[in-house]
Each structure stands twice: as structure tokens, then as C-alpha cells.
Tab-separated table of C-alpha atoms in Angstrom:
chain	number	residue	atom	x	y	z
A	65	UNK	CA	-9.481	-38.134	11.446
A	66	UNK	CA	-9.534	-34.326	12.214
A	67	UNK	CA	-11.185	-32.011	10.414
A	68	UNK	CA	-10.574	-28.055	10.619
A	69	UNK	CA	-10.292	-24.877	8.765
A	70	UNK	CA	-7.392	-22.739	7.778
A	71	UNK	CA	-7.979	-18.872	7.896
A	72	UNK	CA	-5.321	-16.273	7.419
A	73	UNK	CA	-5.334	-11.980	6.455
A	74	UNK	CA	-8.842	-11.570	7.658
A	75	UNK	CA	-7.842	-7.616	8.227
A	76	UNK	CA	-11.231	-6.660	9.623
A	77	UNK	CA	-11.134	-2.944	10.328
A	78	UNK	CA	-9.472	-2.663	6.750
A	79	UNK	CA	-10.394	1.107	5.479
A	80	UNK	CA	-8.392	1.768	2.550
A	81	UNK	CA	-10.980	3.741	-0.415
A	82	UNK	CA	-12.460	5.871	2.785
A	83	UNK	CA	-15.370	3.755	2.422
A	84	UNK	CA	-17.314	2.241	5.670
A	85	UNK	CA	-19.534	-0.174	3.502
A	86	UNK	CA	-16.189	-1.563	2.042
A	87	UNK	CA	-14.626	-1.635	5.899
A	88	UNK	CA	-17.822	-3.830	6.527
A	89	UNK	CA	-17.168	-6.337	3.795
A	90	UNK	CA	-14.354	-7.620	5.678
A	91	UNK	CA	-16.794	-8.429	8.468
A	92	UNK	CA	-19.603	-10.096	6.104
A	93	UNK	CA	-16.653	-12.162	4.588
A	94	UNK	CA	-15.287	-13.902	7.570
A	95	UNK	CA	-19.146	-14.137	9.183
A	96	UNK	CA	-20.235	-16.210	6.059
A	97	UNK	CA	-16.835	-18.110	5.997
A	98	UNK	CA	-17.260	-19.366	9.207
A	99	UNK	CA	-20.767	-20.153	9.054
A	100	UNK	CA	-20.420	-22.106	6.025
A	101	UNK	CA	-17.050	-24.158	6.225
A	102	UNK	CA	-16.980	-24.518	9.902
A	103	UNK	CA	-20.244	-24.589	11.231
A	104	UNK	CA	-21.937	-26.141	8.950
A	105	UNK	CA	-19.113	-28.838	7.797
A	106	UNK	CA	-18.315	-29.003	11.688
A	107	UNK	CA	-15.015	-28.700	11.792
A	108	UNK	CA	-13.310	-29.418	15.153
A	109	UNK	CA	-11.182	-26.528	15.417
A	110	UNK	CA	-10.239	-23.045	13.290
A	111	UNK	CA	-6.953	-21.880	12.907
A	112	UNK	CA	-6.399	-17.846	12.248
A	113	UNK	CA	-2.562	-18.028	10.864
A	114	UNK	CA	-1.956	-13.949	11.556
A	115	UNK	CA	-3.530	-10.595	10.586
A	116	UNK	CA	-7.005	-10.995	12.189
A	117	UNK	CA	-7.193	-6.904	12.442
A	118	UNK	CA	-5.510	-4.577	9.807
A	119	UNK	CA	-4.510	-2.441	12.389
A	120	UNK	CA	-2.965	-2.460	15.990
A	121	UNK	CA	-4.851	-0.067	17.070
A	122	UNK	CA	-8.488	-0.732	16.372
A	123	UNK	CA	-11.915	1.252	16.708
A	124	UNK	CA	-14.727	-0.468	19.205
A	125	UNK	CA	-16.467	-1.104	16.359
A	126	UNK	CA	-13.943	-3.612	14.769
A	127	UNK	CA	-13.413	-5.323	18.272
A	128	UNK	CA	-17.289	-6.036	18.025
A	129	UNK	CA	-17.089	-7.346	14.368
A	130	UNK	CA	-14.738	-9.889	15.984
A	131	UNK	CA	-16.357	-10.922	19.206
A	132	UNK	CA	-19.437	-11.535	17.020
A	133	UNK	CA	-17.633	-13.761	14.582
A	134	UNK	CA	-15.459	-15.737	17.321
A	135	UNK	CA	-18.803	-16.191	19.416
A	136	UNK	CA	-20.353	-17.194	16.654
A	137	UNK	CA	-17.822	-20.225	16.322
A	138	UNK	CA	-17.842	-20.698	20.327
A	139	UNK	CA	-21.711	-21.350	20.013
A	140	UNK	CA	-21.124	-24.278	18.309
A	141	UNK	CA	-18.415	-25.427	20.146
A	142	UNK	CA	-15.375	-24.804	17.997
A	143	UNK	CA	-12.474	-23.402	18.947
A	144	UNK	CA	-10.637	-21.086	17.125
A	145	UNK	CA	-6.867	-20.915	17.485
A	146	UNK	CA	-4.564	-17.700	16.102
A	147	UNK	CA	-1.183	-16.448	16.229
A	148	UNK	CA	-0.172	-12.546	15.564
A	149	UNK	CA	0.536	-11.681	12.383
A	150	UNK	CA	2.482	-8.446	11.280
A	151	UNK	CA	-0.690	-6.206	11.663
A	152	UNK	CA	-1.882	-7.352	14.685
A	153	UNK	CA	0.709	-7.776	17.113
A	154	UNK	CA	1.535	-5.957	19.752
A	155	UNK	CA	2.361	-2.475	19.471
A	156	UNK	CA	5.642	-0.927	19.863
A	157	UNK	CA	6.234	-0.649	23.683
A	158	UNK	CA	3.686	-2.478	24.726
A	159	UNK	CA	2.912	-6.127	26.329
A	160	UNK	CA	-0.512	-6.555	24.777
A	161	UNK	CA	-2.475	-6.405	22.184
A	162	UNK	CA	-6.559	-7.044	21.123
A	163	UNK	CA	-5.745	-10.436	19.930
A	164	UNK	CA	-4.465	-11.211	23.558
A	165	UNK	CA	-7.512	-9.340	24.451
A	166	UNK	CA	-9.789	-11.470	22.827
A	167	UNK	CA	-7.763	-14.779	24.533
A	168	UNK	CA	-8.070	-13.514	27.484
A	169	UNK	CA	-12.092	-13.520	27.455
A	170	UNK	CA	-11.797	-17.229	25.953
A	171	UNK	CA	-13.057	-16.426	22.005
A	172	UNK	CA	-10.188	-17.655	21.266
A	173	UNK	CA	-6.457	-19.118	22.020
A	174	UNK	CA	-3.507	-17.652	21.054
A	175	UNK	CA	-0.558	-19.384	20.989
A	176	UNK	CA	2.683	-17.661	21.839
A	177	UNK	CA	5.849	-18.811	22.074
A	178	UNK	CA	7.775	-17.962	25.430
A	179	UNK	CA	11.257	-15.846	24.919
A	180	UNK	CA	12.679	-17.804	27.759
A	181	UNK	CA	14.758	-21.406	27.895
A	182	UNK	CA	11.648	-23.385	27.454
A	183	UNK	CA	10.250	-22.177	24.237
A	184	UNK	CA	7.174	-23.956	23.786
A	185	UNK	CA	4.665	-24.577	27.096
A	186	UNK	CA	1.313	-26.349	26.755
A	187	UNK	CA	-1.819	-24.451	26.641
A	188	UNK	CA	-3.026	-22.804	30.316
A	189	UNK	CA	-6.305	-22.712	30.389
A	190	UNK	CA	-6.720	-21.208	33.799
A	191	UNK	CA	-4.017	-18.171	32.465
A	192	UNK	CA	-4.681	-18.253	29.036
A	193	UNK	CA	-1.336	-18.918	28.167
A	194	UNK	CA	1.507	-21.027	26.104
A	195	UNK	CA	2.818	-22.242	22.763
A	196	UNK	CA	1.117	-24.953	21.952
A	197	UNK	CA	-2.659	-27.196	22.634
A	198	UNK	CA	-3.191	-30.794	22.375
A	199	UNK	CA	-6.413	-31.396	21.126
A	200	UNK	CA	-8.998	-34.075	21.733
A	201	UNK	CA	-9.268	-34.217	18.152
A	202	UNK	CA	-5.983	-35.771	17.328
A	203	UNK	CA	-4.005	-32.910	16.537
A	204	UNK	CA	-1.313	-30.915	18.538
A	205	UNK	CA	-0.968	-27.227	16.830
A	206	UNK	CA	2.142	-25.211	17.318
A	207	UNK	CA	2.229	-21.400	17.326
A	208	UNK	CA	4.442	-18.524	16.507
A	209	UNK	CA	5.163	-14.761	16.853
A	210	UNK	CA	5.709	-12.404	14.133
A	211	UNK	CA	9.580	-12.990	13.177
A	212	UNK	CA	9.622	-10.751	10.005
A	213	UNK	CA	13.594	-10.716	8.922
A	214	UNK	CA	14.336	-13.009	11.597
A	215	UNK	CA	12.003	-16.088	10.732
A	216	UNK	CA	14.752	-18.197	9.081
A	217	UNK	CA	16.885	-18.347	12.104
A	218	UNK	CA	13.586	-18.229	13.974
A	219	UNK	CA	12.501	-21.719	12.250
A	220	UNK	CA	15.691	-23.359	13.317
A	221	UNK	CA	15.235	-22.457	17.160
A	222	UNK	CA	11.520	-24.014	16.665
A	223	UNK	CA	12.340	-26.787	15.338
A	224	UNK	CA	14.498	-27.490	17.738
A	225	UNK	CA	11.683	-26.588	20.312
A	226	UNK	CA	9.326	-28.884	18.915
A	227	UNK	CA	11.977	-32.457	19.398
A	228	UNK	CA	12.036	-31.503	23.032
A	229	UNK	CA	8.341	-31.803	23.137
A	230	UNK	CA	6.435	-34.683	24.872
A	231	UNK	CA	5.130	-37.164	22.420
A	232	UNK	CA	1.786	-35.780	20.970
A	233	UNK	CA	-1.131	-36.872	19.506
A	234	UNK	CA	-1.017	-38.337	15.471
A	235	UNK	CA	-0.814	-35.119	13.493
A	236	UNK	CA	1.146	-32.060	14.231
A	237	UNK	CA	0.352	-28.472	12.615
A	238	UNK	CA	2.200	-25.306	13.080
A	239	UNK	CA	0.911	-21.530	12.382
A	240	UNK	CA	3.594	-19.255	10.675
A	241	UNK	CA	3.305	-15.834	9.548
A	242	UNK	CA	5.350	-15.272	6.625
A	243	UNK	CA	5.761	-15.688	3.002
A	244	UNK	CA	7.755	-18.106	0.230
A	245	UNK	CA	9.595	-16.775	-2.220
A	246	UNK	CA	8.514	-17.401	-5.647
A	247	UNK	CA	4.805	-16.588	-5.256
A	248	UNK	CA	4.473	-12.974	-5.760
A	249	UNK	CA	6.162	-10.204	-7.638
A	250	UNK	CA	7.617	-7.568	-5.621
A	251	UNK	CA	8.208	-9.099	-2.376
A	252	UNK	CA	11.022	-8.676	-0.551
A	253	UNK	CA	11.963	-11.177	3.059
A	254	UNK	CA	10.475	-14.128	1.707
A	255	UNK	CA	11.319	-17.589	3.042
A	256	UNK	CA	12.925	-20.227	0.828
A	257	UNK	CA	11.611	-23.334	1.131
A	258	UNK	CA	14.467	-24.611	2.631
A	259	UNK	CA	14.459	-22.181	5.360
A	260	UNK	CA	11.453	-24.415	6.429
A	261	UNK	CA	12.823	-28.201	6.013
A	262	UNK	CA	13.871	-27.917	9.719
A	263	UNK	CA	10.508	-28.396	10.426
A	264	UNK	CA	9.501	-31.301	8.414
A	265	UNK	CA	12.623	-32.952	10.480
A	266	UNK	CA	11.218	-32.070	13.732
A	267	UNK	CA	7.903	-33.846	12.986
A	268	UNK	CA	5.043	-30.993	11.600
A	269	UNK	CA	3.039	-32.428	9.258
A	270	UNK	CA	0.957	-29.406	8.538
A	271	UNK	CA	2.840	-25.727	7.887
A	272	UNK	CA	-0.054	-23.417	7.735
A	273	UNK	CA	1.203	-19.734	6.282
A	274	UNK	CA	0.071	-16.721	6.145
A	275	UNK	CA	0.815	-13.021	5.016
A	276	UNK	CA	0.857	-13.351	1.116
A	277	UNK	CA	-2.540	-12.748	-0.110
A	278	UNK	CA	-2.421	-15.145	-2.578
A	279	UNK	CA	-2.891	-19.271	-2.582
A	280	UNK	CA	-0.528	-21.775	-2.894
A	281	UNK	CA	0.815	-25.116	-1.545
A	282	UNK	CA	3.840	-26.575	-1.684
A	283	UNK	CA	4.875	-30.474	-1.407
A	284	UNK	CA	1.317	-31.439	0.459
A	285	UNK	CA	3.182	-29.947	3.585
A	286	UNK	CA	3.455	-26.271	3.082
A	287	UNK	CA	-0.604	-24.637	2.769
A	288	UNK	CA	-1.115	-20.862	2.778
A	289	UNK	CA	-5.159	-19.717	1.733
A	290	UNK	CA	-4.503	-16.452	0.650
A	291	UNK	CA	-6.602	-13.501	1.836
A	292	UNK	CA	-10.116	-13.832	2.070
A	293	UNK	CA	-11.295	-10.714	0.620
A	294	UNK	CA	-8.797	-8.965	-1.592
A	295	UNK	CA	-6.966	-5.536	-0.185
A	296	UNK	CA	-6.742	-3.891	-3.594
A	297	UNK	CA	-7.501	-3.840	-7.003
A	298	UNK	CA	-4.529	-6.208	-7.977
A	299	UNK	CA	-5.670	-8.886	-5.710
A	300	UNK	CA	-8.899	-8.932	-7.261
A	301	UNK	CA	-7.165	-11.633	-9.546
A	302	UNK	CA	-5.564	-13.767	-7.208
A	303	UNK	CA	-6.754	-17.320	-6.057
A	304	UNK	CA	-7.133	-16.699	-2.426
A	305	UNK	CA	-10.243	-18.414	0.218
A	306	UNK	CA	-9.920	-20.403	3.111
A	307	UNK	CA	-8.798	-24.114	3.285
A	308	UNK	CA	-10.996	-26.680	4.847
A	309	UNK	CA	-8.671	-29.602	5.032
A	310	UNK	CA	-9.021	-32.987	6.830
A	311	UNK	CA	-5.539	-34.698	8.445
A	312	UNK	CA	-5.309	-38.305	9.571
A	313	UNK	CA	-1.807	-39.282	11.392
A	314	UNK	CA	-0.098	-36.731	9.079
A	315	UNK	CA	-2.017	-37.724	6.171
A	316	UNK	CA	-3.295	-34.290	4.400
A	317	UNK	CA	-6.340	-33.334	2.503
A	318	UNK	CA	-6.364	-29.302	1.840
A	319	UNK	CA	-9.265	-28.134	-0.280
A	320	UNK	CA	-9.536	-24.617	-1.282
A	321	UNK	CA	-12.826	-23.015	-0.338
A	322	UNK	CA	-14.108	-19.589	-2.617
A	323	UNK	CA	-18.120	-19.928	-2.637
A	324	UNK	CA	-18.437	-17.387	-0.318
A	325	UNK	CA	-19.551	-13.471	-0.023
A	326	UNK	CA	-17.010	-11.192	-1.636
A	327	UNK	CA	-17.379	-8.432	-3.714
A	328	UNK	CA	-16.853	-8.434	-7.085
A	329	UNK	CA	-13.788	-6.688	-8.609
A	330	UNK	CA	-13.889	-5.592	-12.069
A	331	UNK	CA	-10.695	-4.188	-14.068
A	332	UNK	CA	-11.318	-2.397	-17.505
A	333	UNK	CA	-9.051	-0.812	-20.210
A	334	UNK	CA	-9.499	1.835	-22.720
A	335	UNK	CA	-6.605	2.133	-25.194
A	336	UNK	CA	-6.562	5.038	-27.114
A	337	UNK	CA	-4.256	5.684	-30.384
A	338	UNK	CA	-3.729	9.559	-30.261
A	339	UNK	CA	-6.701	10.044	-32.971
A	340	UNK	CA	-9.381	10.949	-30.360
A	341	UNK	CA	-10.459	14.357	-29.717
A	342	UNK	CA	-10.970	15.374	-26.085
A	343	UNK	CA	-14.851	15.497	-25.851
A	344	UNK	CA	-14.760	11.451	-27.401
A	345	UNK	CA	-13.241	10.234	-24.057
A	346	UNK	CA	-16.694	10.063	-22.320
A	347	UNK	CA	-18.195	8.351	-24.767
A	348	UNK	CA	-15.518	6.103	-25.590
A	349	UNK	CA	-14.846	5.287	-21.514
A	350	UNK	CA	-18.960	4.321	-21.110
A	351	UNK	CA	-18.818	2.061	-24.082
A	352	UNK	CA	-16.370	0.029	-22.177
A	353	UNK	CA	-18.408	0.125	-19.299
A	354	UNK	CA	-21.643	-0.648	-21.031
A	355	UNK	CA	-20.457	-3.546	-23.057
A	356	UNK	CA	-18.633	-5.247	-19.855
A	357	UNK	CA	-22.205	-4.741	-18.593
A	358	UNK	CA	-23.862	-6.749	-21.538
A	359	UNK	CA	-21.002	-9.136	-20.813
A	360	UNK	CA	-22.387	-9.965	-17.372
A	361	UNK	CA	-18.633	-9.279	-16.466
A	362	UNK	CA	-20.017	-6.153	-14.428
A	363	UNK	CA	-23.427	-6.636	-12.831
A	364	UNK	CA	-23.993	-2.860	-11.305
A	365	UNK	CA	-26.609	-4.855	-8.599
A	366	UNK	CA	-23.719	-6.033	-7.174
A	367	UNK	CA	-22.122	-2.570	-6.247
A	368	UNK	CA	-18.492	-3.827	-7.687
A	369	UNK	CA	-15.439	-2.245	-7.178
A	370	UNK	CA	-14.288	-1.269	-10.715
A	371	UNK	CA	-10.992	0.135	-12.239
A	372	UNK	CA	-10.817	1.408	-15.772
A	373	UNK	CA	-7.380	2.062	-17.000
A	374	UNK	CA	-7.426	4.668	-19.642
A	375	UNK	CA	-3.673	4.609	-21.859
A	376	UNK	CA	-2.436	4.910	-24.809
A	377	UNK	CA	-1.846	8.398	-26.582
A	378	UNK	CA	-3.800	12.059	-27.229
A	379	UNK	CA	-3.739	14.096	-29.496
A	380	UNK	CA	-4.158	17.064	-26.562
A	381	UNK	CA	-2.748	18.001	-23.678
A	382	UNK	CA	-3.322	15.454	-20.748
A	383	UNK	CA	-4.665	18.173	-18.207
A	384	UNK	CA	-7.702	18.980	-20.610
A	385	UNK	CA	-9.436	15.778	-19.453
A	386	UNK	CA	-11.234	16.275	-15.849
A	387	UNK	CA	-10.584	12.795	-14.607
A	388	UNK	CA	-12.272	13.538	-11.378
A	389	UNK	CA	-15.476	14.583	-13.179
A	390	UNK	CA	-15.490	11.557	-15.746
A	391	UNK	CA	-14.864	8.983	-12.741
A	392	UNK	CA	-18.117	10.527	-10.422
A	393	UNK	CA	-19.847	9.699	-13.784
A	394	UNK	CA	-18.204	6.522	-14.889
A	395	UNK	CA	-19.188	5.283	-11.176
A	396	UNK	CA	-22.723	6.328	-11.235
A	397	UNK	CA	-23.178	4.980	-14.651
A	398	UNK	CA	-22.575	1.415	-13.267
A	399	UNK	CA	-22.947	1.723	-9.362
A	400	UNK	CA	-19.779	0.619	-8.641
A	401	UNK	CA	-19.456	1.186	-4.650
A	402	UNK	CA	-15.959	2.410	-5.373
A	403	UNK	CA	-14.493	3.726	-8.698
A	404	UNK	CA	-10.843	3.803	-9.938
A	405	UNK	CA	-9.294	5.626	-12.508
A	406	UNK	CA	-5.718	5.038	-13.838
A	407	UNK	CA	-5.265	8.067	-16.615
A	408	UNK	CA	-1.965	7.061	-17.584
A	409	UNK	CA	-0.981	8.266	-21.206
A	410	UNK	CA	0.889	10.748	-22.891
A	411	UNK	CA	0.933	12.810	-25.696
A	412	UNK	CA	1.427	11.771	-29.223
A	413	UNK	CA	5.178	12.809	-30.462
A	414	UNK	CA	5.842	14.193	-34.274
A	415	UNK	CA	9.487	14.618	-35.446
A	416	UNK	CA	9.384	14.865	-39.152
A	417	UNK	CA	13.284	13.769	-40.448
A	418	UNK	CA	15.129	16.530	-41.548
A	419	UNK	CA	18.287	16.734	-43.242
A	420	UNK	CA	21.724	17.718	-42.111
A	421	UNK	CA	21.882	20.886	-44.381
A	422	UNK	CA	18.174	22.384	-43.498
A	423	UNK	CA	18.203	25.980	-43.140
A	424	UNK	CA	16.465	28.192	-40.180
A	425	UNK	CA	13.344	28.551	-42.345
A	426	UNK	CA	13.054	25.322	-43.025
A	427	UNK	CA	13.830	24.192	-39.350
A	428	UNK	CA	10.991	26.397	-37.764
A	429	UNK	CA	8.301	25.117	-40.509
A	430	UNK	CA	9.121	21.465	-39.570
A	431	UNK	CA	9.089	22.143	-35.466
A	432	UNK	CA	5.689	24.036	-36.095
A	433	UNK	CA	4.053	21.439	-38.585
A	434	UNK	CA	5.243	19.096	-35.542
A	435	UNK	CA	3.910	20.373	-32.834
A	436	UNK	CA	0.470	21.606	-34.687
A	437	UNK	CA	-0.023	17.928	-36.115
A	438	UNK	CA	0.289	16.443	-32.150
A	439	UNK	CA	-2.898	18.406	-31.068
A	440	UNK	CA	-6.408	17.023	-32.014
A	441	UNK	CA	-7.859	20.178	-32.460
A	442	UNK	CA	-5.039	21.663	-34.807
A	443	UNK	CA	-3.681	18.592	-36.996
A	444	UNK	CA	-5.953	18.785	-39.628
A	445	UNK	CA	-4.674	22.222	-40.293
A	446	UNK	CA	-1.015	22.147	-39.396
A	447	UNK	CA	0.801	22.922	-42.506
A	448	UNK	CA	-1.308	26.071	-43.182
A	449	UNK	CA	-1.413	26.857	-39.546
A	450	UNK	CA	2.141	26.569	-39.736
A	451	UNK	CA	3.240	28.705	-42.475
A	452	UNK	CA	0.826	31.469	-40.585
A	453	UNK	CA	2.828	31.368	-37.605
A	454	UNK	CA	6.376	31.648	-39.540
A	455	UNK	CA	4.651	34.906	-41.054
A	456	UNK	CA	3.470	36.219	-37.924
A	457	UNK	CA	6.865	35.895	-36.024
A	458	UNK	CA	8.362	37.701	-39.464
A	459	UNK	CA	5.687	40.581	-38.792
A	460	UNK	CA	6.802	41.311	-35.467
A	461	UNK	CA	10.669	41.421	-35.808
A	462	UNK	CA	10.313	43.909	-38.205
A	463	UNK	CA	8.287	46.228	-35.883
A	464	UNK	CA	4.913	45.580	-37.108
A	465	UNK	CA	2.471	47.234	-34.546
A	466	UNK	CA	0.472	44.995	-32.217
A	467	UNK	CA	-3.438	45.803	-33.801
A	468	UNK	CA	-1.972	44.273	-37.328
A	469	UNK	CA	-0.357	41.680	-35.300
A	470	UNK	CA	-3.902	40.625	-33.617
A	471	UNK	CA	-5.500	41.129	-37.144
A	472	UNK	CA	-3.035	38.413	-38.791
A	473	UNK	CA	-3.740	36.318	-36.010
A	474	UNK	CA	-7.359	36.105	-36.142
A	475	UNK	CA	-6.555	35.126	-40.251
A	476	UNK	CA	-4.599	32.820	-39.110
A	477	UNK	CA	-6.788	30.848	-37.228
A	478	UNK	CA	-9.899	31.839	-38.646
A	479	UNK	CA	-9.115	31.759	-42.502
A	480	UNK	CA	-11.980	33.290	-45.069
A	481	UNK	CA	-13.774	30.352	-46.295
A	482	UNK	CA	-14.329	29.900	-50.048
A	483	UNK	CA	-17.175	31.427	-51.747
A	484	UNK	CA	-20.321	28.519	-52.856
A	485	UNK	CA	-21.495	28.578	-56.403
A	486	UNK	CA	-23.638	31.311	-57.176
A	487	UNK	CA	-22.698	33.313	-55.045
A	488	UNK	CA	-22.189	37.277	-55.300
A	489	UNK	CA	-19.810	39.251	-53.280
């Protein structure tokens, strides 16, 4: 029996959020995932199924973050196995890339399949090249470029490939980078299942995806792990770790694997119903925050990432509301490392019914009353406020001059209040 550990969408270097702590995480992820599923269950071999880097191009200091991690593995005598993935692989115009970089120094092997007659050649050590290894372990593992549109037609020529092969040992894996259909919204390319059949035909007992973020298996046969550490906000909710799975003669054991250092993703909402006056937001948006806190949902130790999604409908106009001011305090309030704010509402809509034989006046009062009972500051007033306005457009078509025009509007909006009991004018 053979024991190893399926990786996939590492994407160290990721820098989305123009934060370098968060571009670390990546780093302290896949450190703590190797240390604890294949060190210490001592595996016999890891498998990297595409997008080691999130970019092509990568700084020195990402390069490092992966030497460390694949020497880490090489210390105790495991080797790690990857094949390019759509972030990784070579760049346009070019024969190389860091992943054949880091298989050229022996961290690691990457499998490639030739473009010539003979698709699949064993592992070189002395060149550091072919398609496929035999290992002493009892498992021959298959590799594969990045196909993208082309992988269905791509699985049929490797398929093929693989029935030319030399008898191998009991159990036969192969690394593809590419999606199902069916497993996440929005996603466009995906493989059918039966796009993939070819390959049960041909012999592999173990179809280890990549590129979807998310985890699923299909049949005992078809294993993608998802991500480790989520690249957004949405995939805070996914299922997604690494699988640490044991295969015996094509006999398959895939466990899911999560215990392991991520940060914590929190998503809030605030709904508001168009009563709300403008200077309640604040208050309203750290009452959310505070009682996720008493939840033990949010745990501001932790430095989460959090998103609060404030929607609904105001009573004022949208662009009062500094959101960049409320989110600097929102994210100090709860020491989120990074903060997101989705202001997505829109203003509360009046249309009082009127009917078919309203005249002018009647018209205007309505559209006034309307659009004075849709702000928060006005509503309470709107009829009066409305009748006000009415007279003040009537004052100025007949020519009234400009200093009794000001004077009617200051009445208007700042109407003589009543006299109290007792008192004397």
C-alpha cells in the first residue's frame, strides 16, 4: 500500500488586497500542510496537480517561499511531483518556466508530456526530464501540460499514450489541470465527465484535478482538493484542503484534510429598510460587528479577513455615506487584517397613484410629496414642505423679486414654531 498527498492551487506569491502579510499566508499554509500530512503521516510521495505560483513571473522572494517548502519535504525524503497549471506555466514565448526551474535543482519532478510521436517517456533523472515516474512505492504517476480548451481532445491522445506504456507497477495516478462541470457557478471550459472515461479505459486508477478551488470527488476515481487557502471572499465558504489518500492495486482511500493554518474569513450583512437616517449607519454597521464578535464567529485575535455587505434601501442619497471612512473604522474596530465593504443599495422610491383626470396642481403636489417623503431628513415634513415649494415656484413666475423669494424660503424650511402656554408675545 502507498500512501501520498494530493496538493493543488497553492498560488504562493498570491497579492490580491495589496497586502504582504496576506501574500505570506499562502506560504504559512502550504509550510504547515506539508509538515503535518506528509511529514508527519510519512507519506511516500506529494503530488502538486498545477498552480504552485499565482504568477509566471515571480519575485525572489516567492521562489524562496518555495525552495523552503520543497526542501522541507526533500529532508525527509519525500518527493514531491507537479505538473503546470494555468498560472504557472511557461510564459508566452518562452521554453521555461520556475517550476522547471525548481526540477532542474531536484526539489522536485515535473512531469511533462513530450509534443513529439512518443508522448509519454519515463522519468530522466540525469536530465530531469519525461512524462511519467515509476515509483518504488507501487505507484506509476502520469503527468500533463496545461490544455485549457483543448483538454477533451487532449484526454483522448493520453489515453491512448498511456496503453502503449510498459506494464507498471499496481496503481496508476494521473495529474490534470482542469475543471468538471457541475461544481461551480460561473465557469466556463469545464470537462464533462465523460470527456475523462478514456482514461478509466486506459488503466488510471487515480485522476487527481486541479484548478477549481473547491472539493469534490466523483465515482472514487475522479479527486480534486480544492485550494488550500481561499483567493477571495467567496471562497471563504467552500470545502477545499488537501487529500491524504492511501491506494492499494487501484484500491482508493481519499480523505479530506482542513486542520491546518488558514485565516479566518468572516462575511456580514446589514439590511437596511429605507427608515434609517444617515448618521445611524455607524452605529447600526458596529452592532453587526460587535455581536458576530460575542458570537465567537469573529475573533479580532485572529486578524480575519471580513466583508460586511451593507443593502437594502435609504432614505438619502447614497453618496452622503463615506464608505471609505466607515470601513478604516469598521476594520479597526475588529482588527480585521483586511476589510471589505459591499455598499450596494439604493434609494427608497414613492409614487403615490394618481388618477387619469389630475390636474397640473395636483400633479406637482404629488411629485413633490414624493420625492420629499424618499429623503430621511425631509419625510416627516413632506406634505407641508410640499405645499411651500408649489407656493414658492408661484412667487417667482409672477416676478416676485429674489430677497422675498429667499425670505419664503427660509419659512419654508424653517417654519415659526407654536407658542408654549403662558407665554407672551
Amino acid at each position: 500500500m502507498a500512501k501520498f498527498l494530493h496538493i493543488a492551487d497553492v498560488h504562493l506569491g498570491f497579492d490580491r488586497y495589496n497586502s504582504k502579510v496576506r501574500t505570506t499566508d499562502f506560504f504559512h499554509t502550504l509550510w504547515d500542510v506539508l509538515e503535518r500530512y506528509a511529514i508527519q503521516t510519512r507519506v511516500d510521495f506529494v503530488v502538486i496537480a498545477g498552480d504552485l505560483f499565482e504568477h509566471r513571473m515571480i519575485q525572489p522572494a516567492i521562489l524562496n517561499q518555495a525552495q523552503l517548502c520543497l526542501q522541507q519535504l526533500q529532508s525527509a525524503g519525500i518527493p514531491a511531483i507537479a505538473i503546470e497549471g494555468n498560472h504557472d506555466n511557461c510564459p508566452y514565448g518562452t521554453k521555461t518556466s520556475w517550476l522547471r526551474y525548481l526540477s532542474d535543482w531536484g526539489l522536485l519532478t515535473l512531469l511533462e508530456p513530450s509534443q513529439d510521436e512518443a508522448m509519454y517517456t519515463p522519468w530522466n533523472e540525469a536530465t530531469k526530464r519525461g512524462g511519467y515516474i515509476d515509483l518504488d512505492c507501487g505507484v506509476r504517476v502520469l503527468g500533463s501540460n496545461w490544455y485549457g480548451a483543448a483538454a477533451p481532445k487532449a484526454i483522448e491522445q493520453i489515453a491512448q499514450a498511456i496503453e502503449t506504456l510498459p506494464v507498471g507497477p499496481g496503481s496508476t495516478v494521473l495529474l490534470f489541470h482542469h475543471g468538471l462541470e457541475g461544481q461551480i457557478a460561473r465557469y466556463s471550459g469545464a470537462l464533462r465527465y465523460g470527456d475523462l472515461l478514456p482514461l478509466k479505459k486506459a488503466g488510471v486508477h487515480y485522476v487527481g484535478l486541479g484548478h477549481i478551488h473547491k472539493h469534490y470527488t466523483v465515482d472514487n476515481w475522479v479527486f480534486n482538493p480544492g485550494s488550500l487557502e481561499a483567493n477571495n471572499i467567496e471562497e471563504g465558504g467552500l470545502e477545499r484542503g488537501a487529500l491524504l489518500v492511501e491506494i492499494n492495486n487501484g484500491q482508493v482511500d481519499a480523505q479530506l484534510q482542513t486542520e491546518y493554518r488558514q485565516r479566518p474569513i468572516i462575511r456580514l450583512s446589514l439590511k437596511l429598510r429605507g427608515q434609517e437616517a444617515l448618521e445611524d449607519i455607524e452605529g447600526l454597521a458596529l452592532k453587526v460587528i460587535d455581536r458576530a464578535m460575542e458570537q465567537k464567529r469573529l475573533i479580532p485575535a485572529d486578524q480575519p479577513i471580513v466583508e460586511l455587505r451593507i443593502e437594502g434601501q435609504i432614505g438619502f442619497e447614497r453618496l452622503e455615506l463615506d464608505t471609505r471612512k466607515l470601513q478604516s473604522l469598521l476594520q479597526e474596530h475588529c482588527s480585521a487584517l483586511i476589510f471589505l465593504l459591499r455598499y450596494e443599495v439604493e434609494n427608497v422610491e414613492y409614487g403615490t397613484p394618481l388618477p387619469d383626470d389630475a390636474d397640473r396642481h395636483q400633479i406637482e403636489r404629488e411629485i413633490f410629496t414624493d420625492l420629499l417623503t424618499a429623503h430621511n431628513v425631509y419625510k416627516k415634513r413632506a406634505q407641508p414642505l410640499a405645499a411651500g415649494l408649489i407656493d414658492l415656484k408661484e412667487q417667482q413666475l409672477t416676478g416676485v423679486n429674489e430677497e422675498t423669494l429667499y425670505t419664503l424660503v427660509e419659512q419654508i424650511l424653517n417654519p415659526p414654531t407654536k407658542a408654549s402656554p403662558g407665554h407672551s408675545g
